[in-house]
Coordinates of C-alpha atoms in Angstrom, one line a residue:
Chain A
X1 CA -1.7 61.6 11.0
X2 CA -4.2 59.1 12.2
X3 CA -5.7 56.6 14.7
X4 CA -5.5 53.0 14.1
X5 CA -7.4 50.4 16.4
X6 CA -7.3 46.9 15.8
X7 CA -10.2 44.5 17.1
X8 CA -10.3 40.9 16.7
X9 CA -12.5 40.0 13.9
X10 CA -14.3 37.2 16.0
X11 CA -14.9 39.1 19.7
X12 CA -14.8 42.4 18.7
X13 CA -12.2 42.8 21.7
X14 CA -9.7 45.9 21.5
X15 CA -6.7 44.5 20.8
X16 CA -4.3 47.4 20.3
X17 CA -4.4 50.7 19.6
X18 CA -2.0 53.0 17.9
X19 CA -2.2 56.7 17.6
X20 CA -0.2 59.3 15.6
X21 CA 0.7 56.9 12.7
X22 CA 1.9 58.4 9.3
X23 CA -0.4 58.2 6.1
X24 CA 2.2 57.5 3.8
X25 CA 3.1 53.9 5.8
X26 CA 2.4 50.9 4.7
X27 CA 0.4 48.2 6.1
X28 CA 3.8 46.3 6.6
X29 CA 4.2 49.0 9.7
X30 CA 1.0 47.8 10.6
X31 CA 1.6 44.3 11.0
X32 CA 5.3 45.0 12.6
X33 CA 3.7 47.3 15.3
X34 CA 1.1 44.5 16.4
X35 CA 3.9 41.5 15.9
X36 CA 5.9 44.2 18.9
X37 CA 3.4 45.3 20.9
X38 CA 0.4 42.7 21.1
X39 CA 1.4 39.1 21.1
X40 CA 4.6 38.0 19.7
X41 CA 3.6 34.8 19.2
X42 CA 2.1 36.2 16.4
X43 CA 4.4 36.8 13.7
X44 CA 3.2 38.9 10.8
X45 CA 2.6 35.7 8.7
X46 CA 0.6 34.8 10.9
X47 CA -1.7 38.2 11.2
X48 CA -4.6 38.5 8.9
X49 CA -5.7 42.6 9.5
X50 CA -8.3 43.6 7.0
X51 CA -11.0 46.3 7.2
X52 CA -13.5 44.0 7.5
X53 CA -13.9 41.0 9.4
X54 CA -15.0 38.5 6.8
X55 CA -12.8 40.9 4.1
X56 CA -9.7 39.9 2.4
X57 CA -6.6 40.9 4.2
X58 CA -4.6 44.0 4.1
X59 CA -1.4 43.3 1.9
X60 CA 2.0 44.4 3.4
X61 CA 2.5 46.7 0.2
X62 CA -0.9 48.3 0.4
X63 CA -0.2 52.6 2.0
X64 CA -2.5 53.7 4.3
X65 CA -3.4 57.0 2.5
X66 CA -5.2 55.2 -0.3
X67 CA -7.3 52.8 2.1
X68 CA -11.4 54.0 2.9
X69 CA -10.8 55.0 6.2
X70 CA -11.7 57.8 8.2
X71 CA -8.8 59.8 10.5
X72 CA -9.6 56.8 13.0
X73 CA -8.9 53.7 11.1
X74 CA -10.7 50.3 12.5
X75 CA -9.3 46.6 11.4
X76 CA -10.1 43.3 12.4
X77 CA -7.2 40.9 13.1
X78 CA -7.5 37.1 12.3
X79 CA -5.2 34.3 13.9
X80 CA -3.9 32.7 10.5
X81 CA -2.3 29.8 12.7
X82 CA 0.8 28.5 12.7
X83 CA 2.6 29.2 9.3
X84 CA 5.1 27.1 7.4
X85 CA 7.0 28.7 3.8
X86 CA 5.6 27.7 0.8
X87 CA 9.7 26.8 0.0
X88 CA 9.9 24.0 3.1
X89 CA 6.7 22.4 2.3
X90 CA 7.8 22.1 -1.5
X91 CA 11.0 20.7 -0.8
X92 CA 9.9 18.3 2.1
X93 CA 7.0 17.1 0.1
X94 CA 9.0 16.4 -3.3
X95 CA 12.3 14.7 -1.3
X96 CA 9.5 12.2 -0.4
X97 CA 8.8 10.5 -3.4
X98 CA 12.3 11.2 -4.5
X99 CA 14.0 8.8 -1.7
X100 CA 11.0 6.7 -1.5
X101 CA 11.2 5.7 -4.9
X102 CA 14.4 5.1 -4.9
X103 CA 14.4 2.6 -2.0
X104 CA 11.8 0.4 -3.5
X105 CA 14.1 0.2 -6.7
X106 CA 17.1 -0.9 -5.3
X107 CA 14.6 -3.4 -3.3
X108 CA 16.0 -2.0 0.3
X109 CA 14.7 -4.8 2.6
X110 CA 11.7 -5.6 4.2
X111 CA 9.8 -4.4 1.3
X112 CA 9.7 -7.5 -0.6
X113 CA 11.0 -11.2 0.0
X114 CA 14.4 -11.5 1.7
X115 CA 15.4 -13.0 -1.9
X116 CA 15.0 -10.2 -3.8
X117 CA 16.8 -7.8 -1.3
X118 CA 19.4 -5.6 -2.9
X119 CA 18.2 -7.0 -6.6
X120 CA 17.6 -4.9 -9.6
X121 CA 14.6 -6.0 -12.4
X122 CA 15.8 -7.5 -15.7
X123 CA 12.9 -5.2 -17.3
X124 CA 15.0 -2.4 -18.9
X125 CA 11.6 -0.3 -18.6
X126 CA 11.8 -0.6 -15.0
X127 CA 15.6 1.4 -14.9
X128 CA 13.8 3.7 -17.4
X129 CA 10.4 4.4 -15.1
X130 CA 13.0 4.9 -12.0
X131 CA 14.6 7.4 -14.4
X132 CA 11.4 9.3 -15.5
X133 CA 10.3 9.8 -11.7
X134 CA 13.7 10.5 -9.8
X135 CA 14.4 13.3 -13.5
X136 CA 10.5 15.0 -12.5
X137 CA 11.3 15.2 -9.0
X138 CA 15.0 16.6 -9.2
X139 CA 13.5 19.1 -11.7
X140 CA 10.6 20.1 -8.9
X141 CA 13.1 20.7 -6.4
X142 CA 15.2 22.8 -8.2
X143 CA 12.2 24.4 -9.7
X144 CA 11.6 25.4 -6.2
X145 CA 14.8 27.1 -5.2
X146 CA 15.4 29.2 -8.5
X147 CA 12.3 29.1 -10.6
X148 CA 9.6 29.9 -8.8
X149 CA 8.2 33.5 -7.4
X150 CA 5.8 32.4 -4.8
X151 CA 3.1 35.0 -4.1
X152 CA 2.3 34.3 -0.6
X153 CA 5.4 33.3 1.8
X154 CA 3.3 31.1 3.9
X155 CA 0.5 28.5 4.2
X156 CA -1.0 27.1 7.3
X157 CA 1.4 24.6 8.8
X158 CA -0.9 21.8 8.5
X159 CA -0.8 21.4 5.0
X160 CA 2.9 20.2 5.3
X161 CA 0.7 17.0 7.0
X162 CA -1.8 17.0 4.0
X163 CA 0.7 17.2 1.1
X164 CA 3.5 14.9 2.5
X165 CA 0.9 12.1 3.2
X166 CA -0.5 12.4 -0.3
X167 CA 2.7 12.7 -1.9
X168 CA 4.5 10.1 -0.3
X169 CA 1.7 7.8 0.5
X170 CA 1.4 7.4 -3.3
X171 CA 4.7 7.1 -4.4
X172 CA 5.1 4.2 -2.2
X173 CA 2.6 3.0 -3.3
X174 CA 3.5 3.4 -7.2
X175 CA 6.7 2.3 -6.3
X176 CA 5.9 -1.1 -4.8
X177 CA 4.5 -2.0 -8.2
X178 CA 6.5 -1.3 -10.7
X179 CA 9.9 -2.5 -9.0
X180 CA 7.6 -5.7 -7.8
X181 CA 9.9 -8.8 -8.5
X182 CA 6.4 -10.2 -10.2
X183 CA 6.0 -6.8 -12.5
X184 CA 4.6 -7.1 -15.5
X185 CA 6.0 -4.7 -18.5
X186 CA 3.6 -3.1 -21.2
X187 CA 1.6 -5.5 -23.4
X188 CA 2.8 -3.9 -26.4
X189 CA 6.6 -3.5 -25.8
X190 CA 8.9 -1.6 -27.0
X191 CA 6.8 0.7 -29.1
X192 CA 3.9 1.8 -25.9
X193 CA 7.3 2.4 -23.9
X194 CA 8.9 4.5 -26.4
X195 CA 5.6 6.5 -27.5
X196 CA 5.2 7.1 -23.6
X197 CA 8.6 7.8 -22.9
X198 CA 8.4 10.8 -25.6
X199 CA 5.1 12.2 -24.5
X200 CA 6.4 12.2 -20.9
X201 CA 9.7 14.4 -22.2
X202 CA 7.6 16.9 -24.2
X203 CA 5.2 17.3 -21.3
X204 CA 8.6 17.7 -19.0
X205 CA 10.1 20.3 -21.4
X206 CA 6.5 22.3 -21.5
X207 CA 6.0 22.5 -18.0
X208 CA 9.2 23.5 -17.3
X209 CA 8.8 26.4 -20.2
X210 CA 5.4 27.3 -18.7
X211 CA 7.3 28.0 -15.5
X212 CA 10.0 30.0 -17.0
X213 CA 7.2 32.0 -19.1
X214 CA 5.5 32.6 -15.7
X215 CA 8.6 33.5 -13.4
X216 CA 9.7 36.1 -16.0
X217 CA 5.9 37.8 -16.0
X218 CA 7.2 39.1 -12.4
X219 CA 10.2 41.0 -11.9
X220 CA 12.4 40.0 -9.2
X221 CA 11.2 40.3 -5.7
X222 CA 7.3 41.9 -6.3
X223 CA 3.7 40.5 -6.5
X224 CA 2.1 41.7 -9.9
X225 CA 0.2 40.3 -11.3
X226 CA -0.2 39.9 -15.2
X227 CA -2.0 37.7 -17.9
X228 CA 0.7 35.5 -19.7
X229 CA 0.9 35.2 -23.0
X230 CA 2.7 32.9 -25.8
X231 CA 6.6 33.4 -26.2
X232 CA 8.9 32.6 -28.8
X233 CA 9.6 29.4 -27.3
X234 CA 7.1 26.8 -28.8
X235 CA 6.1 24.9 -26.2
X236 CA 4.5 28.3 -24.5
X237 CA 1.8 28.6 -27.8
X238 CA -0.4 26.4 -25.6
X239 CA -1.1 29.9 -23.7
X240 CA -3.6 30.6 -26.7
X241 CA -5.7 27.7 -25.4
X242 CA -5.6 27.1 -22.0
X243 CA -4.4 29.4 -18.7
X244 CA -2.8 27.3 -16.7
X245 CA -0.7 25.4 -18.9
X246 CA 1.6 24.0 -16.6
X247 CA -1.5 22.0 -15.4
X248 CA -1.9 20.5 -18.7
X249 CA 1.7 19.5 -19.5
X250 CA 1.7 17.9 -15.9
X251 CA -1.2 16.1 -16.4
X252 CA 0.6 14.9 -19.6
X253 CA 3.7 14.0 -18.3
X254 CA 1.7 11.6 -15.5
X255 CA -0.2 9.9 -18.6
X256 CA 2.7 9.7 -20.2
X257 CA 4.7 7.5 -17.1
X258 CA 0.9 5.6 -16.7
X259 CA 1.3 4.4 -20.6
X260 CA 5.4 3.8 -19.9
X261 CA 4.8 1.5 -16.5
X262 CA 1.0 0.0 -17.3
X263 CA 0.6 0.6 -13.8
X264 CA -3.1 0.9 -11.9
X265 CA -2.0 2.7 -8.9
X266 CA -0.2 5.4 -11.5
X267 CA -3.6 5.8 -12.8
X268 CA -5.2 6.4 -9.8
X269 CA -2.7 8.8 -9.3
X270 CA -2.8 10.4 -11.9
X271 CA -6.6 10.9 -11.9
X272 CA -6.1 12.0 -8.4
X273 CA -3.8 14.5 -9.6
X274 CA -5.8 15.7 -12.3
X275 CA -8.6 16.0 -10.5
X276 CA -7.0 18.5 -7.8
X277 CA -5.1 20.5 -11.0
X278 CA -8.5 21.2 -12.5
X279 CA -10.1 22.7 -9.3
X280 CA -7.0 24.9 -9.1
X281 CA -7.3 25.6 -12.6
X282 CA -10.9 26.8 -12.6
X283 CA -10.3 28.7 -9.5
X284 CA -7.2 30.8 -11.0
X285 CA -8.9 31.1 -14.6
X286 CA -12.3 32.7 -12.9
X287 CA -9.5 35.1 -11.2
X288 CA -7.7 35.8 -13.9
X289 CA -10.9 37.0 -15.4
X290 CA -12.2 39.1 -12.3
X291 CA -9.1 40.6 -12.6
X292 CA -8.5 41.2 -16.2
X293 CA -10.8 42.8 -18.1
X294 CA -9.2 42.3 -21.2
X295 CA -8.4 38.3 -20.8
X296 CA -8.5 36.5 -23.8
X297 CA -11.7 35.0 -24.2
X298 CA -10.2 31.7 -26.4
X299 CA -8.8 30.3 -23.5
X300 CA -10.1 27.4 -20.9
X301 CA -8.7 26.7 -17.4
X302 CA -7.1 23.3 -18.0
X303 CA -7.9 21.4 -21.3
X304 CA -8.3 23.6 -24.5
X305 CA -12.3 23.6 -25.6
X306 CA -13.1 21.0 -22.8
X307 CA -12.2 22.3 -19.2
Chain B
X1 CA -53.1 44.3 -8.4
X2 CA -53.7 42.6 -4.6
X3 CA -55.9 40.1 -6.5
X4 CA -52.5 39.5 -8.7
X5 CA -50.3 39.0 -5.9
X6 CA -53.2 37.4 -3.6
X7 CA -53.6 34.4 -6.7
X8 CA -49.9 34.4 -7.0
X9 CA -49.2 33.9 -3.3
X10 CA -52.0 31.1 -3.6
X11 CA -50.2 29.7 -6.1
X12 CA -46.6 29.0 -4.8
X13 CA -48.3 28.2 -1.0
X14 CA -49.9 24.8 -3.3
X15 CA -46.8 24.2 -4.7
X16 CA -44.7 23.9 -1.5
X17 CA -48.1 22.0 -0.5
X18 CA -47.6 19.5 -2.9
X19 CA -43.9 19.3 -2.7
X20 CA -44.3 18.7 1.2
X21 CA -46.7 16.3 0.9
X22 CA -44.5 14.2 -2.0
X23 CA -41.8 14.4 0.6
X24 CA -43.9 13.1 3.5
X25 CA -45.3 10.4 0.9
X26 CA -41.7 9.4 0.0
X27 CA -40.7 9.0 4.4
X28 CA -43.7 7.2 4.9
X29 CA -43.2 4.8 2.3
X30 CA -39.8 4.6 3.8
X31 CA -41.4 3.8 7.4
X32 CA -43.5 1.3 6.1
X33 CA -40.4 -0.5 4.5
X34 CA -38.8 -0.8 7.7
X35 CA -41.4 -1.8 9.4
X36 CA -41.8 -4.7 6.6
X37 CA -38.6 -5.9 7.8
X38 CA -39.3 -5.8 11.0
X39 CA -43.0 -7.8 10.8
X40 CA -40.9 -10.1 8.3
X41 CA -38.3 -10.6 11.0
X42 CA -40.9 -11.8 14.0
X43 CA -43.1 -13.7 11.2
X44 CA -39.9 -15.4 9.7
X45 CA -38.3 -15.9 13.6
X46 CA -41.8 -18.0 14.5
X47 CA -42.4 -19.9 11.3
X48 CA -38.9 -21.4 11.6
X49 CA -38.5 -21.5 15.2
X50 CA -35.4 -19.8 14.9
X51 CA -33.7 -17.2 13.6
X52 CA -31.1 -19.1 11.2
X53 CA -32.0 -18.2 7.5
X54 CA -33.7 -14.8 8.1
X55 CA -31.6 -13.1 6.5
X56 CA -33.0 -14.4 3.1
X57 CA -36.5 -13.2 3.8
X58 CA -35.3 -10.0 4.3
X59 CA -32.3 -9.6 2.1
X60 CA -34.2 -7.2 -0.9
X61 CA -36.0 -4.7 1.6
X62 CA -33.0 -4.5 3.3
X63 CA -30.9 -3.8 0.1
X64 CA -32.8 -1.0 -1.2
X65 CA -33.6 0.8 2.0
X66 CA -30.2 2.2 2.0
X67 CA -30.0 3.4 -1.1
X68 CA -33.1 5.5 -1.0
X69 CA -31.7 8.4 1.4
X70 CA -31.9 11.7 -0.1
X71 CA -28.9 14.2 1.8
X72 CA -30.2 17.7 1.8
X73 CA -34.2 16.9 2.6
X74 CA -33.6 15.8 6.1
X75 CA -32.4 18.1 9.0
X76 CA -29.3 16.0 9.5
X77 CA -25.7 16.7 8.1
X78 CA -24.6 15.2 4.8
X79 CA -21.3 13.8 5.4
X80 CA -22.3 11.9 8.5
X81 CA -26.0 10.3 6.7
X82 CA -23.1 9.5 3.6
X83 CA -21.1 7.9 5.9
X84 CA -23.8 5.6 7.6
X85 CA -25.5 4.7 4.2
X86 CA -21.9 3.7 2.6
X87 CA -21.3 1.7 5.8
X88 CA -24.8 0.2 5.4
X89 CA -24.5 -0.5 1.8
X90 CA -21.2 -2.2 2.9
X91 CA -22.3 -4.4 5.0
X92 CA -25.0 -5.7 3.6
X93 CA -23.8 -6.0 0.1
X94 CA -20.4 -6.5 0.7
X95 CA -19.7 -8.5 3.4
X96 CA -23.3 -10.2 4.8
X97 CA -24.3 -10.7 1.3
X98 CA -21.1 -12.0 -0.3
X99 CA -20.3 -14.4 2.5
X100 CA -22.7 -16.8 2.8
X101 CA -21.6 -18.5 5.8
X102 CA -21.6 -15.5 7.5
X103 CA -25.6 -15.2 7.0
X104 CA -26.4 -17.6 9.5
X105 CA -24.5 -15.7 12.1
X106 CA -25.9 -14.1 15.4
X107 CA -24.2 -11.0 14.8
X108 CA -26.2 -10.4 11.6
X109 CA -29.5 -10.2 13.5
X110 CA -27.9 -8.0 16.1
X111 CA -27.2 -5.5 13.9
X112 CA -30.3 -5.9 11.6
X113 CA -32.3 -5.6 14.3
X114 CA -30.6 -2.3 15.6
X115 CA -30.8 -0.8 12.2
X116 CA -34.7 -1.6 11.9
X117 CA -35.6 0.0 15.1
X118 CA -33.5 2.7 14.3
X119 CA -34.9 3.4 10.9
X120 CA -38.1 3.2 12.2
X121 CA -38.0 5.6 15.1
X122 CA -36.1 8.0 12.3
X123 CA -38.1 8.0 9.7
X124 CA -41.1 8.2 12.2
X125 CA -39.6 11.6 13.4
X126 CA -39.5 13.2 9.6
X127 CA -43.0 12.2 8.8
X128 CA -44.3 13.4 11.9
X129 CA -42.0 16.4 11.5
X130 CA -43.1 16.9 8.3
X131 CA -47.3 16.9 9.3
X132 CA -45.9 19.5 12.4
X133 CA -47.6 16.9 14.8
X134 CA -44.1 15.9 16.1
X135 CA -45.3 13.4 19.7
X136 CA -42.6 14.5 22.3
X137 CA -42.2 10.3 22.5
X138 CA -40.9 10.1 18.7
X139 CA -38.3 12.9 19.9
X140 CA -37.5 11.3 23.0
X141 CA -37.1 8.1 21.5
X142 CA -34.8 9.1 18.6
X143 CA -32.2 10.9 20.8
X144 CA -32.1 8.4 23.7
X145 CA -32.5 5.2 21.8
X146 CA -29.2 5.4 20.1
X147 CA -27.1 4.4 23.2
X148 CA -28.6 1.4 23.0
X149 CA -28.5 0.8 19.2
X150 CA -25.5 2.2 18.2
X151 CA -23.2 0.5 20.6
X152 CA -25.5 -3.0 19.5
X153 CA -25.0 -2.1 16.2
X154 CA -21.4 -1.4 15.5
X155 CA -21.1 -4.9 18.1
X156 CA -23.0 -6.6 15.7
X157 CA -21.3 -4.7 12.5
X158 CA -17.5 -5.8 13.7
X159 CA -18.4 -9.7 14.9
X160 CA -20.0 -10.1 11.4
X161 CA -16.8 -9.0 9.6
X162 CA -14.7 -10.5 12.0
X163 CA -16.8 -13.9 11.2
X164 CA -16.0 -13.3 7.5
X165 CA -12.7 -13.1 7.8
X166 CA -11.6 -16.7 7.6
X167 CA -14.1 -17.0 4.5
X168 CA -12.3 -14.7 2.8
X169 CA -8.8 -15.8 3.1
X170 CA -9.8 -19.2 2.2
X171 CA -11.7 -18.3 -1.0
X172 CA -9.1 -15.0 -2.0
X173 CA -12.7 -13.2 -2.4
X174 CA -12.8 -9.4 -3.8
X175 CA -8.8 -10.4 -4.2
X176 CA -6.6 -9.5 -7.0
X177 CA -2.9 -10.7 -6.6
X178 CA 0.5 -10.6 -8.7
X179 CA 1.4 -10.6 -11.7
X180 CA -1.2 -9.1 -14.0
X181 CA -1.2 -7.1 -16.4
X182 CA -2.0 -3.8 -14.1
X183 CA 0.6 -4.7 -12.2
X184 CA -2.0 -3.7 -9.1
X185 CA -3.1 -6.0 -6.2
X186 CA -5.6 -6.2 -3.3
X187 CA -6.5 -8.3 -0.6
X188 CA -9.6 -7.6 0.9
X189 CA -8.8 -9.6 4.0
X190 CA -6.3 -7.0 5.3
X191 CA -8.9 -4.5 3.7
X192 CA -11.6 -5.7 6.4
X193 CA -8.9 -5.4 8.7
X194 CA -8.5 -2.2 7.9
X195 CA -12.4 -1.1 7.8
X196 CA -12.7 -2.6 11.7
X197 CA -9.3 -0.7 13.4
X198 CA -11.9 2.2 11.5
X199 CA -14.6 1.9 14.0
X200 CA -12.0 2.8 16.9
X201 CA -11.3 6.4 16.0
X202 CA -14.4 7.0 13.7
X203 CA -17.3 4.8 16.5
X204 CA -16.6 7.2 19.4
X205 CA -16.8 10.6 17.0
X206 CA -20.3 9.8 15.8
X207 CA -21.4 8.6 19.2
X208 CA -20.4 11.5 20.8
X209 CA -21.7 13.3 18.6
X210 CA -24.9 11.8 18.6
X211 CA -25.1 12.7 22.4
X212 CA -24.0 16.2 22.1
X213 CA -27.4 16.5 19.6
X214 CA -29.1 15.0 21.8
X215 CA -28.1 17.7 25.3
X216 CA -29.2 20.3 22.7
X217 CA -32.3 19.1 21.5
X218 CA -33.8 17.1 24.9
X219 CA -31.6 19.5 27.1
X220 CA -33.4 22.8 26.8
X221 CA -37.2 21.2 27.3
X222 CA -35.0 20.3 30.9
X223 CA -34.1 23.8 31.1
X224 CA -37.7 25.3 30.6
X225 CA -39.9 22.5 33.3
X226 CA -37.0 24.1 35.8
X227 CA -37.9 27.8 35.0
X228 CA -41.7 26.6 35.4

């Protein structure tokens, strides 16, 4: 049996105190206990308890028994903030673009001239681009609800702020352009549309089999964590090259829908995007090799033998 | 061994010597370019009789002063020195120098003027920092000054751009429109637009900021006379 106390990792203060608490529990009592009997405007999401104040936090599945603590145990609590589910950020920020997009390209008014209210674009590429974008964001969303195994259940609630802005800032702005009345399709035709419109579907198919390959690395309902590898399926070989694939293929895809709709403001995006995926990329591919000993050493964050 | 570490310790004290003393050579030469502008702007204000056309005499200095400011050196944060040099740099290059009618305008002194006497008073305080003979005036002066300049400044920063304004819409400068083959557009009127409803949430951070710097630096010598 021990002694917990829990200080606040700023002030030092005593902010709770529990006595007689079992070994064999897991942190997850921990975080209940002070959710009940400190503050319950802090909800366990919110709680960051770890043994040291600048450490990493305590995770709900960690057991008491195997933590370095004497038979008095001392933690510091953090105030994560206000917490919003990875699940309603994802869907509110990729119904965004979804609707957005859509209202530009059946020219809801206001947007353009009163003329052109309620018209539709003779450029066939147009119909094809509103395709493209409404088919990636349909397969995000759905992605989300029965794809995905999120590792952490939260993130600060401002980020829902952040990531709407920049995804729906930019699709309007992508939007305006390409189902502009004065739009201007691809110099060279048919053939730059066609050769874009196949790299954007591989890319599609790839990501999505990068996400399947990475949803069945974790059984249902747990955190582990393990280094993917190449399947059967083809499009998952890219694993030999790079570690987070699903990076690359997006980045393809966008390159693929900049070539289709000879669009600046895609390319910006696009860049933008790319940009953001490699810092993401670095960052999981130096953890994947703190963690791993054994990681293949072939492999680069984002973009095989460059970054 | 003492002889070892005695020559060694010798060694790197030259070193940061010499790097020092490159820095202070570098802020001087810095001072002295301000205060270029500054003699050129009284010389140029009594050879013409007025002030109309000054900004010719002292377009170059005033271009490359900007660009010389080195984050990182100087005991003052990054992000908000970026922020004043790419507001400089946009100013002068693209709105002063781009719009020539705008040249001859009042505002364009006001704020040239409130840019040299900051500058001067600044770079004043890093060389003098830098020799560890630091005047309590130069001080003074740098953290009171600015209540003055700043709001003279950003007055004389907005009436320039506002006096561009019709300029630019006449001319289409900086503007791209549809169609083109990028299928992208810009119109750097509403952009200007844009950059002055800036100053209303941006002006008052960095002033206030400015003042809070200044209760922490000037407010403690207060502090001590009153223990005395």
């Amino acid at each position: 049996m021990w002694h917990v106390e829990i200080l606040d990792a700023k002030t030092k203060d005593k902010l709770c105190f529990l006595d007689k608490v079992r070994t064999f529990f897991f942190s997850s009592f921990i975080y209940n206990k002070f959710y009940v009997d400190v503050n319950p405007q802090w909800y366990p999401a919110r709680q960051s308890i770890r043994l040291d104040p600048k450490g990493k936090s305590l995770k709900d599945e960690d057991v008491l028994q195997h933590l370095p603590v004497g038979t008095t145990a001392t933690f510091y609590f953090r105030d994560l903030g206000a917490q919003i589910s990875w699940v309603t950020v994802f869907l509110t920020e990729y119904t965004g673009p979804l609707v957005i997009y859509l209202m530009f390209y059946f020219r809801v008014p206001f947007i353009y001239a009163p003329k052109y209210d309620f018209t539709t674009s003779k450029h066939w590429v147009v119909h094809l681009a509103c395709m493209c974008h409404s088919f990636h964001y349909v397969k995000r969303l759905l992605e989300t609800l029965f794809v995905h195994r999120f590792s952490h259940g939260t993130m600060p609630l401002r980020n829902i702020f952040k990531n709407c802005t920049y995804y729906w800032g930019f699709a309007a702005w992508m939007a305006y352009y390409i189902n502009h009345p004065l739009y201007t399709p691809p110099i060279y035709g048919e053939q730059q549309i066609r050769l874009a419109l196949i790299i954007f579907l591989f890319c599609q198919i790839g990501n999505f089999s990068i996400h399947i390959a990475l949803r069945n690395l974790r059984p249902p309902g747990s955190k582990t964590r393990k280094i993917p590898y190449p399947t059967k399926n083809p499009f998952t070989w890219i694993f030999l090259l790079v570690s987070c694939p699903n990076y690359t293929y997006e980045l393809g895809s966008w390159l693929g829908f900049t070539v289709m709709t000879q669009c600046l403001p895609v390319a910006f995006f696009t860049l933008v995007g790319f940009i953001q995926m490699t810092v993401w990329a670095k960052g999981k591919h130096r953890s994947y090799l703190k963690e791993f000993r054994d990681y293949p050493p072939l492999r680069s964050p984002i973009l095989p033998f460059i970054l | 061994l003492s002889i070892a570490a005695d020559s060694h310790c010798k060694y790197i004290h030259t070193n940061l010597k010499f790097f020092a003393m490159t820095i202070l050579r570098f802020f001087f030469t810095l001072l002295s370019r301000w205060l270029v502008i500054a003699v050129g702007l009284v010389r140029a204000y009594l050879a013409r009789g007025s002030y109309h056309g000054l900004y010719y005499s002292i377009e170059k200095p005033l271009n490359v002063c900007p660009l010389c400011h080195i984050p990182g050196i100087v005991p003052s944060s990054v992000v908000l020195t970026g922020f004043q040099v790419m507001s400089r740099v946009f100013l002068t290059w693209a709105v002063t120098h781009s719009v020539r009618e705008v040249q001859s305008e009042d505002s364009v002194l006001l704020f040239v003027t409130a840019w040299t006497v900051t500058e001067i008073i600044r770079y004043s305080f890093y060389t003098f920092s830098l020799l560890n003979h630091l005047p309590y005036l130069i001080k003074w002066a740098r953290y009171t000054f600015f209540i003055v300049l700043y709001p003279m400044g950003v007055t004389g920063e907005l009436l320039t751009i506002y006096a561009a304004l019709p300029y630019v819409q006449k001319t289409g400068l900086y503007s791209v429109t549809l169609p083109n083959k990028y299928n992208f557009s810009f119109d750097y009127y509403t952009f200007l637009i844009l950059i002055m409803i800036s100053y209303i949430p941006l002006f008052p951070q960095l002033y206030f900021h400015m003042i809070r710097q200044r209760k922490k630096v000037l407010g403690h010598v207060e502090d001590y006379s009153k223990v005395e």
